[in-house]
Every structure is written in structure tokens, then in C-alpha cells.
Coordinates of C-alpha atoms and ligand atoms in Angstrom, one line a residue:
M20 CA 87.5 72.0 106.9
K21 CA 88.8 74.2 104.1
R22 CA 92.2 75.8 104.5
A23 CA 93.1 79.3 103.2
L24 CA 96.3 81.0 102.6
I25 CA 96.2 84.8 102.7
T26 CA 99.6 86.9 101.6
G27 CA 99.5 90.2 103.2
I28 CA 97.6 89.2 106.3
T29 CA 99.0 92.0 108.4
G30 CA 97.6 94.7 105.9
Q31 CA 94.1 96.2 106.2
D32 CA 92.3 93.9 103.7
G33 CA 94.3 90.7 105.0
S34 CA 93.2 91.2 108.6
Y35 CA 89.3 91.8 107.5
L36 CA 89.5 88.6 105.0
A37 CA 91.1 86.5 108.1
E38 CA 88.2 87.5 110.1
W39 CA 85.6 86.5 107.3
L40 CA 87.1 83.3 106.6
L41 CA 87.1 82.3 110.2
Q42 CA 83.5 83.0 110.1
Q43 CA 82.9 80.9 107.5
G44 CA 84.7 78.0 109.3
Y45 CA 88.0 78.1 107.3
E46 CA 91.6 77.0 108.8
V47 CA 93.3 80.3 108.1
H48 CA 96.9 80.8 107.3
G49 CA 98.9 83.8 106.6
V50 CA 102.3 84.9 104.9
V51 CA 104.1 87.4 107.1
R52 CA 107.7 88.7 106.3
R53 CA 110.2 89.0 109.1
A54 CA 110.6 92.6 110.6
S55 CA 112.9 93.8 113.5
T56 CA 109.6 94.4 115.4
E57 CA 106.3 92.7 114.9
N58 CA 103.4 94.5 113.2
F59 CA 100.6 92.1 114.0
E60 CA 98.4 95.1 115.3
R61 CA 95.4 94.4 112.8
I62 CA 95.5 90.8 113.6
Q63 CA 96.1 90.9 117.2
H64 CA 92.6 89.8 118.2
I65 CA 92.6 86.8 116.0
R66 CA 96.2 85.9 116.6
D67 CA 95.5 82.7 118.5
R68 CA 92.9 81.4 115.7
I69 CA 95.3 81.9 112.7
T70 CA 98.7 80.3 111.9
L71 CA 101.5 82.6 110.6
H72 CA 104.1 81.4 108.2
Q73 CA 107.4 83.4 107.3
A74 CA 107.9 84.0 103.4
D75 CA 108.2 86.8 101.2
L76 CA 107.0 87.5 97.5
L77 CA 110.7 88.2 96.6
D78 CA 111.8 84.7 97.5
Q79 CA 110.3 81.9 95.2
L80 CA 111.5 79.0 97.5
S81 CA 109.8 80.6 100.4
L82 CA 106.5 80.5 98.6
I83 CA 106.7 77.1 97.4
S84 CA 107.6 75.9 101.0
V85 CA 104.8 77.5 102.6
L86 CA 102.4 76.0 100.1
Q87 CA 103.7 72.7 100.6
K88 CA 103.2 72.8 104.2
V89 CA 99.9 74.4 104.3
R90 CA 98.1 72.7 101.2
P91 CA 95.7 75.4 101.1
H92 CA 92.3 75.1 99.0
E93 CA 92.3 78.9 98.5
V94 CA 95.3 81.5 98.1
Y95 CA 94.5 85.1 98.3
N96 CA 97.5 87.0 97.1
L97 CA 97.0 90.5 98.9
A98 CA 100.5 91.1 99.7
A99 CA 101.8 94.0 97.6
M100 CA 103.7 97.6 97.8
S101 CA 100.3 99.4 97.9
F102 CA 100.9 103.1 98.6
V103 CA 101.1 104.9 95.1
P104 CA 103.5 107.6 95.7
T105 CA 106.0 105.2 97.3
S106 CA 106.0 103.6 93.7
W107 CA 107.6 106.6 92.1
V108 CA 110.5 106.5 94.8
Q109 CA 111.0 102.7 94.4
P110 CA 109.8 101.8 91.1
V111 CA 111.8 98.6 90.7
L112 CA 111.1 97.3 94.1
T113 CA 107.4 97.9 93.6
A114 CA 107.8 95.8 90.1
E115 CA 109.5 93.1 92.1
F116 CA 106.5 92.8 94.8
T117 CA 103.7 94.1 93.0
A118 CA 104.3 92.6 89.4
L119 CA 106.9 89.6 89.6
G120 CA 105.5 88.6 93.1
V121 CA 102.3 87.5 91.3
T122 CA 104.0 85.3 89.0
R123 CA 105.9 83.8 91.7
M124 CA 102.8 82.9 93.7
L125 CA 101.3 81.7 90.5
E126 CA 104.2 79.5 89.7
A127 CA 104.2 78.2 93.2
V128 CA 100.6 77.3 93.0
R129 CA 101.2 75.8 89.8
L130 CA 104.1 73.6 91.0
V131 CA 102.4 72.5 94.3
D132 CA 98.9 72.0 93.4
P133 CA 97.4 73.6 90.2
S134 CA 93.7 73.0 91.7
I135 CA 94.3 75.6 94.3
R136 CA 92.0 78.5 93.6
F137 CA 93.7 81.8 93.5
Y138 CA 92.6 85.4 94.1
Q139 CA 94.7 88.2 92.7
A140 CA 94.2 91.7 94.3
S141 CA 94.0 94.1 91.3
S142 CA 93.2 97.6 91.3
S143 CA 91.1 100.5 89.9
E144 CA 94.4 102.4 89.7
M145 CA 94.9 100.2 86.5
F146 CA 92.3 102.5 84.7
G147 CA 94.3 105.5 85.6
K148 CA 93.5 108.2 83.0
V149 CA 90.1 106.8 82.5
K150 CA 88.8 105.9 79.2
E151 CA 85.1 106.0 80.1
C152 CA 83.0 106.5 83.0
P153 CA 82.0 104.4 85.0
Q154 CA 84.7 101.7 84.4
D155 CA 83.8 98.1 84.2
E156 CA 85.6 94.8 83.4
N157 CA 85.8 95.7 79.5
T158 CA 87.3 99.5 80.2
P159 CA 90.9 99.5 78.6
F160 CA 93.8 100.3 81.0
H161 CA 95.8 103.4 81.0
P162 CA 98.0 103.2 84.5
R163 CA 99.4 106.5 85.8
S164 CA 101.9 105.1 88.3
P165 CA 104.7 102.5 88.5
Y166 CA 102.0 101.1 91.0
G167 CA 99.3 100.8 88.5
V168 CA 101.7 99.7 85.8
A169 CA 102.7 96.7 88.1
K170 CA 98.9 96.0 88.9
V171 CA 98.3 95.6 85.1
Y172 CA 101.0 93.0 84.9
G173 CA 99.5 91.3 87.9
H174 CA 96.2 91.2 86.2
W175 CA 97.1 89.8 83.2
I176 CA 99.6 87.3 84.5
T177 CA 96.6 86.0 86.6
V178 CA 94.4 85.7 83.3
N179 CA 97.2 84.1 81.4
Y180 CA 97.6 81.5 84.2
R181 CA 93.7 80.8 83.9
E182 CA 94.0 80.6 80.1
S183 CA 97.3 78.9 79.7
Y184 CA 96.8 76.1 82.5
G185 CA 93.3 76.2 83.2
M186 CA 93.9 77.2 86.7
F187 CA 91.1 78.7 88.9
C188 CA 92.4 82.2 89.1
C189 CA 90.4 85.3 89.6
S190 CA 91.4 89.0 89.4
G191 CA 89.3 91.2 91.5
I192 CA 89.3 94.7 90.3
L193 CA 88.9 96.7 93.4
F194 CA 88.1 100.4 93.9
N195 CA 89.3 102.2 96.9
H196 CA 88.3 100.7 100.1
E197 CA 88.8 102.0 103.6
S198 CA 88.2 101.4 107.2
P199 CA 89.4 102.3 110.7
R200 CA 92.6 100.0 110.0
R201 CA 93.5 101.9 106.8
G202 CA 97.4 103.0 106.9
K203 CA 97.4 106.4 108.1
E204 CA 99.1 107.7 104.9
F205 CA 96.2 107.2 102.6
V206 CA 94.1 110.1 102.2
T207 CA 90.8 108.8 104.1
R208 CA 92.6 107.8 107.3
K209 CA 95.0 110.9 106.9
V210 CA 91.9 113.2 107.1
T211 CA 90.1 111.2 109.9
Y212 CA 93.1 111.1 112.1
A213 CA 93.8 114.8 111.7
A214 CA 90.1 115.7 112.3
A215 CA 90.3 113.7 115.6
R216 CA 93.6 115.2 116.7
I217 CA 92.4 118.5 115.8
K218 CA 89.3 118.0 117.7
L219 CA 91.2 117.0 120.7
G220 CA 93.6 119.8 120.3
L221 CA 96.7 117.8 119.5
Q222 CA 97.1 119.2 115.9
D223 CA 96.3 122.4 114.3
K224 CA 97.0 121.9 110.7
L225 CA 96.3 119.3 108.0
K226 CA 98.6 119.3 104.9
L227 CA 97.2 117.6 101.7
G228 CA 97.8 117.6 98.0
N229 CA 95.0 117.5 95.2
L230 CA 91.7 118.1 96.8
D231 CA 90.1 117.8 93.3
A232 CA 90.7 114.1 92.8
R233 CA 87.8 111.9 92.9
R234 CA 87.6 108.5 94.2
D235 CA 84.9 105.7 94.5
W236 CA 85.5 104.9 98.2
G237 CA 83.9 101.7 99.9
Y238 CA 84.2 100.0 103.0
A239 CA 87.0 97.0 103.3
G240 CA 84.7 94.8 105.3
D241 CA 82.2 94.7 102.3
Y242 CA 84.9 94.3 99.6
V243 CA 86.7 91.1 101.2
R244 CA 83.4 89.4 101.0
A245 CA 83.7 89.8 97.4
M246 CA 87.1 88.2 97.1
W247 CA 85.6 85.1 99.0
L248 CA 82.6 85.1 96.8
M249 CA 84.9 85.0 93.4
L250 CA 86.6 82.0 94.5
Q251 CA 83.1 80.0 95.4
Q252 CA 81.8 80.2 91.8
D253 CA 81.8 77.3 89.3
Q254 CA 84.1 79.2 87.0
P255 CA 87.0 81.7 87.4
D256 CA 86.5 85.2 86.1
D257 CA 87.4 89.0 86.9
Y258 CA 85.3 91.4 88.7
V259 CA 85.1 95.2 89.3
I260 CA 84.3 95.8 93.1
A261 CA 83.0 99.4 93.4
T262 CA 80.0 101.3 95.1
G263 CA 79.3 103.3 91.8
E264 CA 79.4 106.7 93.8
M265 CA 82.3 109.2 93.2
H266 CA 83.4 111.9 95.9
S267 CA 86.3 114.3 95.8
V268 CA 88.9 114.7 98.4
R269 CA 87.4 118.0 99.3
E270 CA 84.1 116.4 100.0
L271 CA 85.8 113.7 102.1
V272 CA 87.5 116.6 104.4
E273 CA 84.1 118.4 104.6
V274 CA 82.2 115.1 105.8
A275 CA 85.1 114.3 108.4
F276 CA 85.4 117.9 109.8
D277 CA 81.8 118.4 110.0
Y278 CA 81.2 115.4 111.9
V279 CA 83.5 116.8 114.7
G280 CA 82.0 120.3 114.3
L281 CA 84.9 122.0 112.7
D282 CA 85.4 124.3 109.8
W283 CA 87.8 122.5 107.4
E284 CA 88.7 125.6 105.7
K285 CA 90.5 127.0 108.8
Y286 CA 92.9 124.1 109.2
V287 CA 93.8 122.5 105.6
E288 CA 96.8 123.6 103.7
I289 CA 97.8 122.5 100.1
D290 CA 101.2 121.1 100.2
P291 CA 102.5 121.0 96.5
A292 CA 105.1 118.2 97.6
L293 CA 102.1 116.1 98.0
L294 CA 101.1 116.5 94.4
R295 CA 101.8 113.4 92.3
P296 CA 104.0 113.4 89.2
A297 CA 101.0 112.0 87.1
E298 CA 97.4 112.0 88.8
V299 CA 94.7 109.8 88.6
D300 CA 91.9 112.3 88.5
L301 CA 88.9 110.1 88.8
L302 CA 87.7 106.7 89.4
C303 CA 83.9 105.3 89.5
G304 CA 83.2 101.8 89.2
N305 CA 80.4 99.8 87.8
A306 CA 79.9 96.5 89.8
A307 CA 76.9 95.4 88.0
K308 CA 78.6 92.2 87.0
A309 CA 79.5 91.2 90.6
K310 CA 75.9 92.1 91.6
R311 CA 74.4 90.0 88.9
V312 CA 76.8 87.0 89.3
L313 CA 78.0 86.8 92.9
G314 CA 75.1 88.6 94.4
W315 CA 77.5 91.2 96.1
E316 CA 76.6 94.5 96.8
P317 CA 78.1 97.2 99.4
Q318 CA 76.3 97.6 102.5
V319 CA 78.1 100.9 104.0
S320 CA 77.8 104.4 102.6
F321 CA 80.4 107.0 102.1
T322 CA 79.2 109.2 104.8
E323 CA 78.7 106.0 107.1
L324 CA 82.4 104.9 106.2
I325 CA 83.9 108.3 107.0
H326 CA 81.9 108.6 110.2
M327 CA 83.1 105.2 111.4
M328 CA 86.9 106.0 110.6
V329 CA 86.5 109.4 112.6
D330 CA 84.7 107.7 115.6
A331 CA 87.6 105.0 115.6
D332 CA 90.1 107.5 115.6
L333 CA 88.5 109.9 118.2
K334 CA 88.6 106.6 120.5
R335 CA 92.2 106.0 119.7
V336 CA 93.5 109.3 120.3
Q337 CA 91.7 109.8 123.4
K338 CA 93.2 106.4 124.4
E339 CA 96.7 107.8 123.7
I340 CA 96.2 110.9 125.5
A341 CA 95.2 108.8 128.6
A342 CA 98.2 106.7 128.3
G343 CA 100.3 109.8 127.7
R344 CA 101.6 108.8 124.4
S345 CA 100.2 110.9 121.5
D346 CA 102.1 110.8 118.2
D347 CA 103.7 114.2 117.0
C348 CA 102.4 115.2 113.6
Ligands
LIG409 P1 98.3 97.2 102.8 O1 97.3 97.4 104.2 O2 99.3 98.1 102.6 O3 98.9 95.7 103.1 C1 99.9 95.3 102.2 C2 100.5 93.8 102.9 O4 101.3 93.4 101.9 C3 100.8 94.0 104.0 O5 100.5 92.8 105.0 C4 102.5 94.1 103.8 O6 103.2 93.2 104.8 C5 102.3 92.9 102.7 N1 103.7 92.7 102.0 C6 104.3 93.9 101.2 N2 105.2 93.6 100.6 C7 105.5 92.1 100.7 C8 106.5 91.1 100.5 N3 107.7 91.6 99.7 N4 106.2 89.8 101.0 C9 105.1 89.5 101.8 N5 104.2 90.5 102.1 C10 104.2 91.9 101.7 O7 97.3 97.1 101.6 P2 95.7 96.8 101.7 O8 95.0 98.1 101.5 O9 95.2 95.8 102.5 O10 95.6 96.1 100.1 C11 95.7 94.6 99.8 C12 95.8 94.6 98.7 O11 94.9 95.0 97.5 C13 97.3 95.0 97.9 O12 97.7 94.2 97.1 C14 96.7 96.5 97.3 O13 97.5 96.9 96.2 C15 95.5 95.9 96.6 N6 94.4 96.9 96.7 C16 93.8 97.6 97.5 C17 92.9 98.4 97.5 C18 92.6 99.4 98.6 O14 91.8 100.4 98.3 N7 92.9 99.0 99.8 C19 92.3 98.7 96.1 C20 92.5 97.8 95.1 C21 93.7 96.8 95.4 P3 103.9 94.3 105.9 O15 102.6 94.3 107.1 O16 105.1 93.4 106.2 O17 104.2 95.5 105.5
LIG410 N1 97.8 109.9 100.2 C1 97.3 111.0 99.9 N2 97.8 111.9 100.7 N3 96.6 111.1 99.0 C2 96.2 112.4 98.7 C3 96.5 113.6 99.6 C4 97.3 113.2 100.8 O1 97.9 114.3 101.4 N4 95.8 114.7 99.3 C5 95.3 114.6 98.3 N5 95.3 113.3 97.9 C6 94.8 112.4 96.8 C7 95.7 111.7 95.8 O2 96.2 112.6 95.0 C8 94.8 110.8 95.3 O3 94.1 111.4 93.9 C9 93.5 110.5 96.1 O4 93.8 111.5 97.2 C10 93.6 109.1 97.0 O5 94.9 108.9 97.2 P1 95.4 107.5 98.3 O6 94.4 107.4 99.5 O7 97.0 107.7 98.5 O8 94.9 106.4 97.3 P2 95.1 106.0 95.9 O9 93.7 106.2 95.1 O10 96.5 106.7 95.3 O11 95.5 104.4 95.9 C11 94.6 103.5 96.9 O12 93.8 103.1 95.8 C12 94.0 102.1 94.8 C13 92.7 101.7 94.2 O13 92.2 102.9 93.2 C14 95.5 102.5 97.3 O14 94.9 101.7 98.1 C15 95.9 101.6 96.3 O15 96.9 100.5 96.8 C16 94.8 100.9 95.4 O16 95.2 100.0 94.6

């Protein structure tokens, strides 16, 4: 039986990847950091089928110990400080988690068992001020946030361990991917949650930043399959994972509000505080290499994704209302 270790298992991608690996017959282990209250909401439904270990990307020894204990065949390094605006507020901590954390994981792998296959969660945010459209594996990087800069470091250190030590290290350059499990601070979920709350009479305004920003949004469930496929190949390599379709934040809002029968322009307000010090205006990926080599293709369209998220939020908010506890917004 194959064993996999996932850092960031409590996050959106970690939860979908754990499900996928269980379906493939893996023994699944996850790294969690201690918190005063557990945040295992996304993995609650599989909690009794996975094993959790305490460790932290900031603590080298904890990473070595967990690898020695689990002896995985594959490591998926998904843990990171993943919210772009916070990276301007905590740039040093972002670099510790999102950049140096990758080296700590790679060093732990090299020390414990360099034959472990390693996946690094790289990001389209590395393309930043894009040099060409669409972006592929050869497009130069120009990151626009401390988060993007940290991810560029994580990408290159992964490539470097492959080239320096012959380790099986892959960097997946994933474009934005969303789901009903997306954190509420990211724009898709912020919009679908607000559409549900406004529809159900719990909220009357939605404050947003730049409506003109354009992203290539896919479904997280599709994207974790690509992570796994990368580690099943004969040779390690880097891949762009994207839908190849671009939509603006304005279109996203329109699709979500239309779906619940509301005119978005009556509810959305622009809040200058939500504009970023440096914006990534557009991202659109070319995943031709992933299609050719991995046989990977996305299965959920943009509209299906947003409808799926609105449906899930309507259900959740209705449940909260029934239980007498709805968030204040
Ligand atoms: P997410 O929901 O924010 O999850 C991040 C995970 O990292 C959480 O489990 C978090 O644990 C963990 N973590 C953070 N700092 C840690 C530390 N110091 N030690 C151990 N664990 C730590 O993010 P996601 O959307 O699933 O994304 C997964 C990865 O893919 C991230 O690296 C992200 O940067 C990258 N990525 C995401 C996208 C996207 O569109 N979703 C696109 C490209 C790349 P807690 O629960 O304890 O906070
Ligand atoms: N979060 C947020 N909140 N974004 C807003 C808002 C708002 O109120 N209004 C407009 N936006 C715009 C942002 O300015 C940005 O251009 C776009 O919506 C998407 O923002 P996010 O959903 O926060 O995602 P992101 O693109 O910054 O980063 C996500 O994707 C990256 C891959 O490109 C994250 O998942 C990163 O971890 C990931 O690497």
C-alpha cells in the first residue's frame, strides 16, 4: 500500500487531495499545526481514515520526525500562507512559510529518504505582471506580491533539488482553483457566500475591490488529480494547470447574483481599502503540456463552479438560520 504525506491537509486542496488519494487506495497522513481550537472542518468526513501528525513548516526537526515516522512514498507540500493581501501585512512570516518552508521540507526528504517523490504547490501568482498571454511553463516570472515572490523561491528551490540531487521533485504551477471549501476571504467564496446571505435576507451589501481583475478559475477537485498525476510519471517535471479561460471579478459577481435572481449592481460597493498595493491584472494559463503528458483536463466549467459554490452556500446559510447562528457580516 502506498503512503502519502500531505502538508496543509486542513486546507481546501489538502482535503480534496486526501479524498482522492484514499480513493486510489493510499494510506494518507497529514501534517497539522497545533491550534487552541481544532480546525478540521474540511477533513471531518474522512477523519477516521487518515492519520494526523503535529509539525510546522517553521520547525525543521518536526518535519524530519514526521517523515521518519510515516516513511511516505510521496510528499505533497501544500502548506503555505496562501492569502495574497496578508503577505503585505506579514511579508517576513510569508517568506518563512511559503519560501523557506519548502527548503525545510526538501531538506527533510533528502535526509530521511531522497527517493520520496515530492510535489510543490507553486502558483500562477508567480507570473504576476504577465509577460505573455496565455502563460505556460516557459513564461518568465514577475511576481507582484510578497506571496508571489516567496512562491518563486519555492518553485526554483524545488527545481534545484531535482537538478542538484536527482530527486523526484515536481512543481505544479496551478492557476486559481476554487470550491465550496474555499476560504471565505478569497473573492469567489466571498461573492458566493454574500449572494446566498443577501438572497436569504441576512446581508444587504457586498464590499469588493478591483472588479476588473481577470483570473483563470478552475475547480479544486479537478486540480488535485493533476498533482497526483505529476508524481506518477517516469520523470519529474513542472506543469501549468489551468482551464485556459479568463473571467473578470465583475463576471463572477454577475454569474453568482444572476443565479439567485438578484441584480448585483444594487448590492455591490467598491471599497478602496480592498485594492492591492500592486495588482495582478490578469492570469490565463496554457495547460497543453499537462494535457499531452499527464492526460489531464478540467471537468468543471466556470459557470458550473460558481453555481456549485452558490448552491453549497445557500444550503449552509439555511442550516445556520435553522440552528439560530448566522455570521454577522
Ligand atoms: P489554504 O486553504 O489556505 O490551506 C493552507 C494550508 O497550509 C492549511 O492547511 C494551513 O494550516 C497550512 N499551513 C499554513 N502555514 C503552515 C505552517 N507554518 N505549518 C504547517 N501548515 C501550515 O490553501 P489552498 O487553497 O488549499 O492552497 C494549497 C496550496 O496551494 C498553498 O500552498 C497555496 O499557496 C497553493 N496554491 C493555491 C492556489 C489556489 O487557487 N487555491 C493556486 C496556486 C497555488 P491551518 O489550517 O493550520 O491554517
Ligand atoms: N480576496 C479578494 N477580496 N479579492 C478581490 C476582492 C475582494 O474583496 N475584490 C476584488 N478582488 C480581486 C483581487 O484584487 C484579485 O485580483 C482577484 O480578485 C482574486 O483574488 P483572490 O481570490 O484573493 O485570489 P488571488 O488571485 O489573489 O490568489 C489566489 O490564487 C493564487 C493563484 O493565482 C490564492 O489562492 C493564492 O494562494 C494562489 O496562489
